[in-house]
Tab-separated table of C-alpha atoms and ligand atoms in Angstrom:
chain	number	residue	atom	x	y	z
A	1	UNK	CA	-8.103	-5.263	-20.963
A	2	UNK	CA	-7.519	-8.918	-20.697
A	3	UNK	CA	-7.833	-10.421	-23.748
A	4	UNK	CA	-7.333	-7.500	-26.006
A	5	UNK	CA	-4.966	-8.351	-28.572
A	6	UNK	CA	-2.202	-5.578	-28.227
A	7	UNK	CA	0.102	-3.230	-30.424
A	8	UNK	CA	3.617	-3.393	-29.470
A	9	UNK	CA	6.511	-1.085	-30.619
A	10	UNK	CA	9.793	-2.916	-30.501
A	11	UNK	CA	13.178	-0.398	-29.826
A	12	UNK	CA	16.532	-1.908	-30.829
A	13	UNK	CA	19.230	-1.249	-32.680
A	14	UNK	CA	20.803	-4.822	-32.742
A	15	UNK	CA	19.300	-6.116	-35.879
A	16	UNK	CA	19.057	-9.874	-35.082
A	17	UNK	CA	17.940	-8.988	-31.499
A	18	UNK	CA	15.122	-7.131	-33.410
A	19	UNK	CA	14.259	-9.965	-35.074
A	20	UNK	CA	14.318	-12.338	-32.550
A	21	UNK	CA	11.981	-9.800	-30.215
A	22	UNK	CA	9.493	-9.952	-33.062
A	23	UNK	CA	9.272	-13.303	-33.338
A	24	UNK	CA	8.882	-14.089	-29.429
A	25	UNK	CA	5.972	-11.371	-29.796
A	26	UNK	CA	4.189	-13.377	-32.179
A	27	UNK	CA	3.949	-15.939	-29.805
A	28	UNK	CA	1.764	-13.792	-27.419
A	29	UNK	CA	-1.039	-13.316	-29.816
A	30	UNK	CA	0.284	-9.504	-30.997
A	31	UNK	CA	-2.011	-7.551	-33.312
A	32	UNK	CA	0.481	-4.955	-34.567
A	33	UNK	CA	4.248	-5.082	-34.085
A	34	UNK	CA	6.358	-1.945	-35.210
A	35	UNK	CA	9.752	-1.463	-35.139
A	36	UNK	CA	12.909	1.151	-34.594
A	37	UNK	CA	16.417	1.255	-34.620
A	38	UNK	CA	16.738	4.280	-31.896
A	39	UNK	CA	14.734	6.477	-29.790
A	40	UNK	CA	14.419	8.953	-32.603
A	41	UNK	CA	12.654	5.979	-34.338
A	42	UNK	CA	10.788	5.004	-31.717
A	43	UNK	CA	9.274	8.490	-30.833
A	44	UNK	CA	8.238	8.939	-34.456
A	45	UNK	CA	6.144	5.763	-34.379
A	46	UNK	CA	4.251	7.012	-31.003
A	47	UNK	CA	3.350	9.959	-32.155
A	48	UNK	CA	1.730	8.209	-35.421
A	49	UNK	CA	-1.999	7.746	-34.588
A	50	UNK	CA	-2.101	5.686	-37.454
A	51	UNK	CA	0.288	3.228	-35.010
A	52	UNK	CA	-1.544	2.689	-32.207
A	53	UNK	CA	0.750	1.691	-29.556
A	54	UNK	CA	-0.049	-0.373	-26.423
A	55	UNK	CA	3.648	-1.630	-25.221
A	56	UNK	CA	7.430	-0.239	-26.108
A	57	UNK	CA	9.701	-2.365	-25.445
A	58	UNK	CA	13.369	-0.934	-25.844
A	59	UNK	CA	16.604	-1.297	-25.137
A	60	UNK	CA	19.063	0.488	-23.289
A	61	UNK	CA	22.507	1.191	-24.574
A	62	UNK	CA	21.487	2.734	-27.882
A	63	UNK	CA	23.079	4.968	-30.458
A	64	UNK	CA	21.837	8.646	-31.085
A	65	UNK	CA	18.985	8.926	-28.295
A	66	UNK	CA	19.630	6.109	-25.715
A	67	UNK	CA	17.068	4.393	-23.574
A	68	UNK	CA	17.637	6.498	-20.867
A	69	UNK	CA	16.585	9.430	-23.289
A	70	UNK	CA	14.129	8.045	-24.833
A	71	UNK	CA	12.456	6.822	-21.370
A	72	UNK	CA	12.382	10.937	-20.681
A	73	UNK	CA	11.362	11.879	-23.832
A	74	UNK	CA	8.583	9.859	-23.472
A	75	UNK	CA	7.739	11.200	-20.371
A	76	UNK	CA	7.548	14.763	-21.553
A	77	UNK	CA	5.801	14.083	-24.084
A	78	UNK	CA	2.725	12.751	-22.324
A	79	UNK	CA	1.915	9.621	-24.525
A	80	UNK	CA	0.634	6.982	-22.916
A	81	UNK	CA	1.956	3.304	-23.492
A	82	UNK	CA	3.324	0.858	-21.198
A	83	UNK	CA	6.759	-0.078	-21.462
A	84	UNK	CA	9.592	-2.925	-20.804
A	85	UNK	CA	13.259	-1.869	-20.966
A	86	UNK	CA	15.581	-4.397	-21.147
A	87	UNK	CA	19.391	-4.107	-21.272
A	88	UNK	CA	22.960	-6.468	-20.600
A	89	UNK	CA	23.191	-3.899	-17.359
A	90	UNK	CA	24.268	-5.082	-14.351
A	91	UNK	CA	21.367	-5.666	-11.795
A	92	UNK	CA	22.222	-2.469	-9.729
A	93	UNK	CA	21.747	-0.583	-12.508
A	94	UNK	CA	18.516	-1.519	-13.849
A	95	UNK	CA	17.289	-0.973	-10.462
A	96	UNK	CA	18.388	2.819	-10.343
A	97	UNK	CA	16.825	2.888	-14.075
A	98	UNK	CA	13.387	1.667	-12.348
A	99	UNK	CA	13.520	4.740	-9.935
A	100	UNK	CA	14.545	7.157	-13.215
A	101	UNK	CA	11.305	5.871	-15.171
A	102	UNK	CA	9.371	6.012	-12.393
A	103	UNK	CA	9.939	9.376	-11.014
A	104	UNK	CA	9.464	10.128	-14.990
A	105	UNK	CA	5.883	9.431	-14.809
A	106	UNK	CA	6.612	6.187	-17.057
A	107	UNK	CA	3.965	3.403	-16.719
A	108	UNK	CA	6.738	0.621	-16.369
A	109	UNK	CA	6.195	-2.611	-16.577
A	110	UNK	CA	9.464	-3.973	-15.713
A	111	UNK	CA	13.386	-3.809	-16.291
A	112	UNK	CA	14.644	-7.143	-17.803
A	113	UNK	CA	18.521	-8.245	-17.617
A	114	UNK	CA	18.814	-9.519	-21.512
A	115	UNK	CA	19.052	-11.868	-23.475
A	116	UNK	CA	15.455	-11.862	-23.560
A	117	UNK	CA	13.527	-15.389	-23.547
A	118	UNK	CA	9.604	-15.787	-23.294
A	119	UNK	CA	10.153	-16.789	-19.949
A	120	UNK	CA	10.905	-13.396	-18.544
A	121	UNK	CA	9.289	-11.684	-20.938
A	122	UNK	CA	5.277	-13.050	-21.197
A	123	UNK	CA	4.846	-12.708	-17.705
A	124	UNK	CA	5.792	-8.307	-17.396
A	125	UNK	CA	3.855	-8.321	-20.362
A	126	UNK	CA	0.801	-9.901	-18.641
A	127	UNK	CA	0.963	-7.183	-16.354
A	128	UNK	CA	-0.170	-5.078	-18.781
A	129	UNK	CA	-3.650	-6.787	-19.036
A	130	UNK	CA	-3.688	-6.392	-15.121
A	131	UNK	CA	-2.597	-3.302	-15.035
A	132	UNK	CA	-5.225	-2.136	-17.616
A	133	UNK	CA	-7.601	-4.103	-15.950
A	134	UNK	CA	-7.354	-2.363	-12.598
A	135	UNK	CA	-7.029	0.857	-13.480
A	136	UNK	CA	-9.906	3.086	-12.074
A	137	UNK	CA	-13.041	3.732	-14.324
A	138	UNK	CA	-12.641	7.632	-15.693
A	139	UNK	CA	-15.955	7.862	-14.226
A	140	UNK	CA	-15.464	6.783	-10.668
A	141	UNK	CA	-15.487	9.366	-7.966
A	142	UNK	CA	-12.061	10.317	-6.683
A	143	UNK	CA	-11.599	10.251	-2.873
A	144	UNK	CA	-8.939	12.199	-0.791
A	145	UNK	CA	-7.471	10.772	1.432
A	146	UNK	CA	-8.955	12.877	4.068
A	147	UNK	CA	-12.777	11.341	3.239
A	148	UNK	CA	-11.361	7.884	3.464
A	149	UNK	CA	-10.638	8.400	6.748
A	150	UNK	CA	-13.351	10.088	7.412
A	151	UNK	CA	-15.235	6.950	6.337
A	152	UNK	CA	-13.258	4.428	8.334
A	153	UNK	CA	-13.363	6.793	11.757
A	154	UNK	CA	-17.445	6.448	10.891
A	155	UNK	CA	-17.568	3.067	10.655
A	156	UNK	CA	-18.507	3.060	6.962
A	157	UNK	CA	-16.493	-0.052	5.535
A	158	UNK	CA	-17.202	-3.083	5.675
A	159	UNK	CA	-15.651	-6.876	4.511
A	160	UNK	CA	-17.692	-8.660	2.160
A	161	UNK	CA	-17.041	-12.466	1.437
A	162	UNK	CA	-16.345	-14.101	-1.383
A	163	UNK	CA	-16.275	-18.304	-0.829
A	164	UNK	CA	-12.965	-20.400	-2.395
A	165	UNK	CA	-13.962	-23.818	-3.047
A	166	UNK	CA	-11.451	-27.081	-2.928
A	167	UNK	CA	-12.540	-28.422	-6.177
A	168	UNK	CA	-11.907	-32.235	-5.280
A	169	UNK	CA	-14.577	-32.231	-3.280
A	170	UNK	CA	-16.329	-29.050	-3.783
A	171	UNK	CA	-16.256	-28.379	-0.142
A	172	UNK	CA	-16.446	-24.079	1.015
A	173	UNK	CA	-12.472	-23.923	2.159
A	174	UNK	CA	-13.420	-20.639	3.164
A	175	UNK	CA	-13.945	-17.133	2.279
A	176	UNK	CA	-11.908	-14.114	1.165
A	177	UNK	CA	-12.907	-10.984	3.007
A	178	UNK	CA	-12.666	-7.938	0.238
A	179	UNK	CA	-13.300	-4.003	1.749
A	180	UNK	CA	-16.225	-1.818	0.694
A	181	UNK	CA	-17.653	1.059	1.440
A	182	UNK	CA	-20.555	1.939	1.760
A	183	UNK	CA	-20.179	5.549	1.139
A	184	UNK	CA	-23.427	7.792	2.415
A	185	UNK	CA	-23.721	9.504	-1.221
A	186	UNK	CA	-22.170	6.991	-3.723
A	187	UNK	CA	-23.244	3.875	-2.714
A	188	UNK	CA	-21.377	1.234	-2.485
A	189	UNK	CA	-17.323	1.869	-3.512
A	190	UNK	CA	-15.191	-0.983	-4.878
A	191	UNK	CA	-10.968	-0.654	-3.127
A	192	UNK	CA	-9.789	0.705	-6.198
A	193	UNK	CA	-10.734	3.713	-5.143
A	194	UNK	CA	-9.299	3.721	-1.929
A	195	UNK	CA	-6.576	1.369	-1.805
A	196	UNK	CA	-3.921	3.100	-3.927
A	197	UNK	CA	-4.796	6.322	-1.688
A	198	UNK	CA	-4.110	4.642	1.344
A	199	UNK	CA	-1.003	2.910	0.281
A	200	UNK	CA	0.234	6.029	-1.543
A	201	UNK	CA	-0.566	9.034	0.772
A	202	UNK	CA	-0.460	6.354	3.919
A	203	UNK	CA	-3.417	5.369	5.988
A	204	UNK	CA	-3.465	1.538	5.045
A	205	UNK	CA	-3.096	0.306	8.685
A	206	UNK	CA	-6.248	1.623	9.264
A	207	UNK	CA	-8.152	-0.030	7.058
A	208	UNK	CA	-5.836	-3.075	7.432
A	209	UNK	CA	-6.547	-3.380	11.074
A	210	UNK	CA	-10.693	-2.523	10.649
A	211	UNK	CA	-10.633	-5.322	8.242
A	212	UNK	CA	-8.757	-8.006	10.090
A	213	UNK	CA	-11.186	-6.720	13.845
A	214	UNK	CA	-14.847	-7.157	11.762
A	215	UNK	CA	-13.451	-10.700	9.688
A	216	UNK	CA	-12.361	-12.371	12.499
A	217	UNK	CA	-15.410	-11.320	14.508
A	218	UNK	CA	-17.049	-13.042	11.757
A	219	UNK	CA	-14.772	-15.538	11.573
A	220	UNK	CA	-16.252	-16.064	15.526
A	221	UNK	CA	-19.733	-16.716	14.567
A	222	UNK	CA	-19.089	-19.725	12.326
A	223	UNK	CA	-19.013	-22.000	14.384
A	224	UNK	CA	-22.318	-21.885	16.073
A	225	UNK	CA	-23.541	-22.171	11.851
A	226	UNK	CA	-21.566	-25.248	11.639
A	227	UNK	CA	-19.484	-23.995	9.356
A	228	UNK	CA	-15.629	-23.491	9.214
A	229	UNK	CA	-13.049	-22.856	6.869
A	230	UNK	CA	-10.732	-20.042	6.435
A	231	UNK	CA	-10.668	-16.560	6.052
A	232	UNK	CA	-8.425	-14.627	3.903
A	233	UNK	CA	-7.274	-11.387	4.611
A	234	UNK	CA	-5.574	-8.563	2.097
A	235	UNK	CA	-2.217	-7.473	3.852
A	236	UNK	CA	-0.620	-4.528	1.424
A	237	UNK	CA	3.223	-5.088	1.727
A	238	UNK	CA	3.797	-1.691	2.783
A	239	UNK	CA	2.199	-2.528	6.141
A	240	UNK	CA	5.063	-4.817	6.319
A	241	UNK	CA	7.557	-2.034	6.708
A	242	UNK	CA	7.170	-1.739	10.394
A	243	UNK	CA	7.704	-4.384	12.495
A	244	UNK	CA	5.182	-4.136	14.905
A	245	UNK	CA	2.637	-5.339	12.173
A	246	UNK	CA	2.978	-9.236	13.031
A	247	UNK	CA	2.602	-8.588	16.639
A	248	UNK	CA	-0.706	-6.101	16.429
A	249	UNK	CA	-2.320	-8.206	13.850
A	250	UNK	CA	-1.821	-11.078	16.502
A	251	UNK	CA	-3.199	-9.137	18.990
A	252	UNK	CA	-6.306	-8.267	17.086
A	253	UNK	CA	-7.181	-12.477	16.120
A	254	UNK	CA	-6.420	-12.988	20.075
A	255	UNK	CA	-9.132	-10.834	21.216
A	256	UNK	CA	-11.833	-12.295	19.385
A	257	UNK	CA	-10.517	-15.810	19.979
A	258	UNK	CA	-9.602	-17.343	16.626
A	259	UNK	CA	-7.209	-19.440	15.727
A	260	UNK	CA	-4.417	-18.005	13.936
A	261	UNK	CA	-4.420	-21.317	11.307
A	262	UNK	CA	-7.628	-19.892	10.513
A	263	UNK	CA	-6.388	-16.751	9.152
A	264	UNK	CA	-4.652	-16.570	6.172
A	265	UNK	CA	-2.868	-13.306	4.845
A	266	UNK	CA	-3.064	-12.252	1.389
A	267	UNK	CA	0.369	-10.535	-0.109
A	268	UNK	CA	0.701	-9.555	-2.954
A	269	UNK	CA	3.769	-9.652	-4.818
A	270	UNK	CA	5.664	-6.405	-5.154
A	271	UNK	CA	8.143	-4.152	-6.253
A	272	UNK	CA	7.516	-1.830	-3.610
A	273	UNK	CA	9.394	-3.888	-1.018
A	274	UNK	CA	11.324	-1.030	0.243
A	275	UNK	CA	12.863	-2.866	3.508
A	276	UNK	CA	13.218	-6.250	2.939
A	277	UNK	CA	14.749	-6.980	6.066
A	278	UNK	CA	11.084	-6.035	8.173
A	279	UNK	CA	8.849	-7.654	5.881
A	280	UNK	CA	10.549	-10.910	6.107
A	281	UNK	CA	10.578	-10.854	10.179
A	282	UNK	CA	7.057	-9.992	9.999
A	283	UNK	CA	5.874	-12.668	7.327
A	284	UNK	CA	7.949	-15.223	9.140
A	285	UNK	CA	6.926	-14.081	12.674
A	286	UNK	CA	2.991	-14.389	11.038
A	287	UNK	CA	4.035	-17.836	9.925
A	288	UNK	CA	5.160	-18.826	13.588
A	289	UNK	CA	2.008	-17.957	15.304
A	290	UNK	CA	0.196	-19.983	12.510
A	291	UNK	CA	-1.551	-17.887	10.413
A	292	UNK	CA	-1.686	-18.792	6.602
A	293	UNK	CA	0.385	-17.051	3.866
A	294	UNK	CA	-0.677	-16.377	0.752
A	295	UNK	CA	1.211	-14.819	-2.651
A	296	UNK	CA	-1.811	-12.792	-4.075
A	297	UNK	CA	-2.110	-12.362	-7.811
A	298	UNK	CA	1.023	-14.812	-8.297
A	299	UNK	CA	2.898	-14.039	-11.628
A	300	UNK	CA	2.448	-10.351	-12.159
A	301	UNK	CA	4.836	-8.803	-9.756
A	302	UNK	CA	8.712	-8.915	-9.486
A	303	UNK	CA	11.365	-11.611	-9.373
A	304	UNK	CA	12.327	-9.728	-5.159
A	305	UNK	CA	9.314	-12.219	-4.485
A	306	UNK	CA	11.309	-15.559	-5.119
A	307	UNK	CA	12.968	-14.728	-1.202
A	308	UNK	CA	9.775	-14.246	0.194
A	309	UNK	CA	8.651	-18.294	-1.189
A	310	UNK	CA	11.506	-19.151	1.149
A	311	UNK	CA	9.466	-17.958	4.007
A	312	UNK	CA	7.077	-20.705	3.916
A	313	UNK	CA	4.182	-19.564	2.502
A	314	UNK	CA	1.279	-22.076	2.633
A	315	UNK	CA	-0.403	-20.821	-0.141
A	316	UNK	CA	-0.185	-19.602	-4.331
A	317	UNK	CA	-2.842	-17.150	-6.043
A	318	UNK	CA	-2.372	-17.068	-9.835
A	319	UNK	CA	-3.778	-13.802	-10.977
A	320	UNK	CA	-6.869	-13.456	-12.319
A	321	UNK	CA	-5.696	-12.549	-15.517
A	322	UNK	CA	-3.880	-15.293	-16.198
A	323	UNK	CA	-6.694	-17.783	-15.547
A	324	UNK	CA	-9.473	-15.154	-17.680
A	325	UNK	CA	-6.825	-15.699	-21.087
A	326	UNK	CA	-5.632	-19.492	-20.638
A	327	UNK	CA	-8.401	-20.585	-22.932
A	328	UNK	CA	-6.904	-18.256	-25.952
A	329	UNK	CA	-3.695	-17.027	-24.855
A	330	UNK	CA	-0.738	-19.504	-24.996
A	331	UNK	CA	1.460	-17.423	-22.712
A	332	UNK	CA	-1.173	-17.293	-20.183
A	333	UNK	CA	-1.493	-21.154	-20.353
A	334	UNK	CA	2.429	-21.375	-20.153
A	335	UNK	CA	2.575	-19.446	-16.826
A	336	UNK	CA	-0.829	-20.992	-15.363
A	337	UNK	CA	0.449	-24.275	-16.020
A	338	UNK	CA	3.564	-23.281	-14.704
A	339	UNK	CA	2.340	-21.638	-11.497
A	340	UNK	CA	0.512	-24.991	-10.519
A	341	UNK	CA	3.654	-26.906	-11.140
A	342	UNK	CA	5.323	-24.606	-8.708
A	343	UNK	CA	2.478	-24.846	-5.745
A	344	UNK	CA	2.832	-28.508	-6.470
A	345	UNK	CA	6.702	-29.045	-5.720
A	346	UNK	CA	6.041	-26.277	-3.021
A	347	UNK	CA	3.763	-28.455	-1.807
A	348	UNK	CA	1.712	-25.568	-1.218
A	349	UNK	CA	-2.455	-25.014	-1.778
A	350	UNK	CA	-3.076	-23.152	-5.207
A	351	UNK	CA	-6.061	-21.143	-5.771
A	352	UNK	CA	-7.275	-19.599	-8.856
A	353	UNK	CA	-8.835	-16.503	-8.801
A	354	UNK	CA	-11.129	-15.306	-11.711
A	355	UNK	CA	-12.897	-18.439	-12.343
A	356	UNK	CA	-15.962	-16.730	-14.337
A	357	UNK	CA	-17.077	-20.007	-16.595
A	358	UNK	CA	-17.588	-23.829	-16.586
A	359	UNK	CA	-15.088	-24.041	-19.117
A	360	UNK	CA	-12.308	-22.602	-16.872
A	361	UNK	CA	-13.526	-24.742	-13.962
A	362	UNK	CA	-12.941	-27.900	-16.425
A	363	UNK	CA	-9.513	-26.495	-17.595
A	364	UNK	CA	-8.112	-25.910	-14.175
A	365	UNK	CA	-9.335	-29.360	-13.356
A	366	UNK	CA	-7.782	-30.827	-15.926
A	367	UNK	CA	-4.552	-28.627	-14.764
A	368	UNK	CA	-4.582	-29.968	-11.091
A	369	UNK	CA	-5.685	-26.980	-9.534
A	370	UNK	CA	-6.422	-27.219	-5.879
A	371	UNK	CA	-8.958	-24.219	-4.955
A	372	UNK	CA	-10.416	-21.997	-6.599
A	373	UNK	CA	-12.248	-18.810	-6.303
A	374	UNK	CA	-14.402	-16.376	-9.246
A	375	UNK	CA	-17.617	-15.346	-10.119
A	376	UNK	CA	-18.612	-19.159	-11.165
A	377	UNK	CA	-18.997	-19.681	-7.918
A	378	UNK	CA	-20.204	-16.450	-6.210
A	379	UNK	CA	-19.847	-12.982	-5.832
A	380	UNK	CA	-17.967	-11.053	-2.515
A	381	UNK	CA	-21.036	-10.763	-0.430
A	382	UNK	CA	-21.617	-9.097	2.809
A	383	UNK	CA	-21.638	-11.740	5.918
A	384	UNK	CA	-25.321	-12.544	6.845
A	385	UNK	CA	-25.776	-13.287	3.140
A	386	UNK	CA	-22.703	-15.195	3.150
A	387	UNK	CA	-23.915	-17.470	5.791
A	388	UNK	CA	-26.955	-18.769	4.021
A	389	UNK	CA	-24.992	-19.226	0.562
A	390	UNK	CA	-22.812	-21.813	2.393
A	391	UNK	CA	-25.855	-23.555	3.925
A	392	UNK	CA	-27.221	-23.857	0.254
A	393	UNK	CA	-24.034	-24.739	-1.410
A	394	UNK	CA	-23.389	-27.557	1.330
A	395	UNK	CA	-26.415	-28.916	1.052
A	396	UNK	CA	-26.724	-28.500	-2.910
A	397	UNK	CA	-23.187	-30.074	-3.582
B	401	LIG	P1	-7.618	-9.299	-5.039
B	401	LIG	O1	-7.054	-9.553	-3.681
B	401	LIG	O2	-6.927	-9.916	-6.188
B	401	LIG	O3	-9.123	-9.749	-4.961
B	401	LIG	C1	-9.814	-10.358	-6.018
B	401	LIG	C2	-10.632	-9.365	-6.786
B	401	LIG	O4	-11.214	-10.006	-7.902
B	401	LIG	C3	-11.788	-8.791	-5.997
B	401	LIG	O5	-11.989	-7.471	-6.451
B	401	LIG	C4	-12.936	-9.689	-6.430
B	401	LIG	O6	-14.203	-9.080	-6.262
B	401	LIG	C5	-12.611	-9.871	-7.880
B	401	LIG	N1	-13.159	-11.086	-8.425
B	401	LIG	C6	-13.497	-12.221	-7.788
B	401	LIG	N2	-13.937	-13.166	-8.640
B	401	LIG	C7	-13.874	-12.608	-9.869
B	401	LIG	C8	-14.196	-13.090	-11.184
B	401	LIG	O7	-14.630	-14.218	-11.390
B	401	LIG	N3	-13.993	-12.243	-12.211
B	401	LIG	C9	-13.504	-10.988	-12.023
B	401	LIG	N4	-13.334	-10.212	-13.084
B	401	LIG	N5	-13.185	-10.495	-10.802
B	401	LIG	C10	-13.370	-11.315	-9.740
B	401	LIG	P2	-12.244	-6.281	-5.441
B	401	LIG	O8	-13.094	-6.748	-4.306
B	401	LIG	O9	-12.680	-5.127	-6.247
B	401	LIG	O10	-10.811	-6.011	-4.832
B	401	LIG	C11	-9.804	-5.498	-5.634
B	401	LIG	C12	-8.469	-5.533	-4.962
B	401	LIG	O11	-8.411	-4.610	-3.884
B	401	LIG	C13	-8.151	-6.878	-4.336
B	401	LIG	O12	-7.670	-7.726	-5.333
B	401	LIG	C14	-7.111	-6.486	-3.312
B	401	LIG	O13	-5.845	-6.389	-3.907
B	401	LIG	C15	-7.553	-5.116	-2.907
B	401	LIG	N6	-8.251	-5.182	-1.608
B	401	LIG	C16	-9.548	-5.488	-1.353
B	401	LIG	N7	-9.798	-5.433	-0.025
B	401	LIG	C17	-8.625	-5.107	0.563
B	401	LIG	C18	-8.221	-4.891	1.923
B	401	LIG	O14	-8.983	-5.013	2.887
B	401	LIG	N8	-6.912	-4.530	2.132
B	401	LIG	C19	-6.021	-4.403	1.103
B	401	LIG	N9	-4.754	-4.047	1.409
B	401	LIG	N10	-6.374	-4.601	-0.170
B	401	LIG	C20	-7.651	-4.948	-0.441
B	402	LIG	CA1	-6.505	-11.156	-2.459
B	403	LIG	CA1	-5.595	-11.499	-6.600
């Protein structure tokens, strides 16, 4: 929940460590922060529900129950908290730790090399918030991935478009195309509850490649509206795997005649970047042919995306989150601020997503942003619709 002050639990036997952990946590607005020596400790506190927990963050080499034990301890025991770990570890190893936690069941929100500094820290915890955020509603209807595709083979998704505007000159620099679908008994179906399906149990490309066929058909028609502008398409990094994606993506923009520098592709930053080798022939061969690249939700995923910035991306998206707690949040503002700075020796566009008030319109103003993007301006609409909210924007602004 962005915004939420949270509980944290910090795990460390180092005394001054501690100390200094506690302190850095103030600094991100923390409404409880508990502490323990060991895993022991730490496991005690958890299972307190007078000590609400909401992030552990522990170190590794401990005495009496180590990280390592404590991470599967945890695991078994079914409570459920987010946690960092951070250790003096070699890289390697904090990597193999990841895969440990992860096949543990652990929410994990990232492995930090120590000594610890608010710099690496503020930003895994802000992917808590996200995390949170995006986690589907206990109420939503679950899909397998067997009605998904069932859906996409009948035609039942469709893009809807939500407009980014370049707030110089509050010009329409075009539109984000987000799936839906519009499902015969539920209505209409936000991604979450399709997406992690069909990156999980595979399937993506077919959505992918539906998406990227009915927005650049779209994308086709603008022109005889007099309008233009870019669209923005969602690429999950796992597509990125196979090296055919550049080339078939290509193949779909050439058929309906559009301009690959009218097509930008949306990545988001990942962990998940399995074969790093194939995505970075396929971002770079997308970059060739001209389309735009975009790092989606910047500043919640992993350091591995620092190599992908070398591949010329034209474009920065600073999470959502991060814009939504600037106003109260002083590690927000510190990675906001310093997101823009980075676009800006890029010399790369930056959009912010999330832009729900006036008052974060003025702030990201004030902050240099280039484009941005949020409910402020309008919701992801479906095309005909978003063809006559241009026409009245243009002619109101
Ligand atoms: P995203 O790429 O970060 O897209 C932005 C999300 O924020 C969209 O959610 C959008 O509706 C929402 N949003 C826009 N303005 C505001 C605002 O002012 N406040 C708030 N609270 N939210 C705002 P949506 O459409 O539910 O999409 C969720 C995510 O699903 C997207 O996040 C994207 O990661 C993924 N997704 C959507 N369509 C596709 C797709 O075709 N392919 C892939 N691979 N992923 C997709
Ligand atoms: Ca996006
Ligand atoms: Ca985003």
């Amino acid at each position: 929940m962005p915004g939420k002050r949270l509980n944290f639990l910090v795990t460390e036997d180092h005394d001054f460590q501690r100390r200094m952990l506690v302190r850095m946590l103030r600094g991100v607005d923390a409404n409880a922060i508990y502490e323990a020596s060991d895993g022991m400790g730490a496991l005690a506190i958890l299972q307190d529900p007078s000590k609400p927990v909401d992030i552990v963050i522990s170190d590794l080499d401990m005495p009496g129950m180590d990280g390592m034990a404590f991470v599967r301890n945890l695991g078994e025991s079914g409570v459920s908290v987010s946690i960092i770990l951070a250790s003096a570890l070699d890289r390697n190893l904090l990597a193999s730790i990841q895969t440990m936690a992860e096949a543990y069941g652990i929410n994990l929100l990232g492995v930090l090399e120590k000594p610890l500094t608010p710099e690496k820290l503020f930003p895994i915890i802000a992917r808590h918030s996200t995390l949170a955020a995006r986690l589907p509603h206990p109420t939503d209807p679950v899909f397998s991935l067997e009605e998904i595709l069932a859906g996409l083979r009948d035609g039942e998704f469709e893009p809807y478009y939500q407009p980014k505007i370049e707030m110089a000159t509050r010009r329409v620099s075009g539109a984000e195309s987000l799936a839906r679908w519009h499902h015969p008994q539920f209505g209409l179906v936000a991604p979450y509850a399709f997406i992690p399906t069909l990156e999980l149990q595979g399937g993506i490309d077919t959505l992918t490649d539906t998406m990227v066929d009915k927005t650049v058909a779209f994308r086709r028609t603008w022109a005889a509206h007099d309008i233009d502008g870019s669209v923005s398409i969602n690429l999950s990094i796992r597509s990125l795997v196979d090296v055919q994606t550049a080339d078939r993506l290509m193949g779909l923009v050439r058929a309906h005649h559009v301009a690959p520098r009218d097509v930008v592709m949306e990545v988001t930053e990942s962990a998940l970047t399995t074969d790093v080798g194939h995505t970075l022939e396929n971002l770079a061969r997308l970059r060739m042919k001209g389309f735009g690249l975009s790092i989606d939700d910047y500043g919640t995923g992993y350091s591995s995306m620092q190599q992908l910035i070398r591949i010329a991306f034209t474009e920065l998206k600073i999470d959502q989150s991060f814009v939504a707690n600037a106003s109260r949040q002083e590690s927000a503002r510190v990675i906001l601020e310093a997101s823009l700075g980075m676009a800006r020796k890029l010399n790369i566009c930056s959009v912010a997503e999330g832009v729900e008030t006036q008052a974060d319109w003025d702030m990201l103003v004030q902050l240099g942003c280039h484009t941005v993007q949020g409910y402020l301006i309008a919701r992801p609409m479906p095309c005909e619709e978003y063809l006559d909210w241009v026409k009245k924007w243009t002619q109101s602004n």
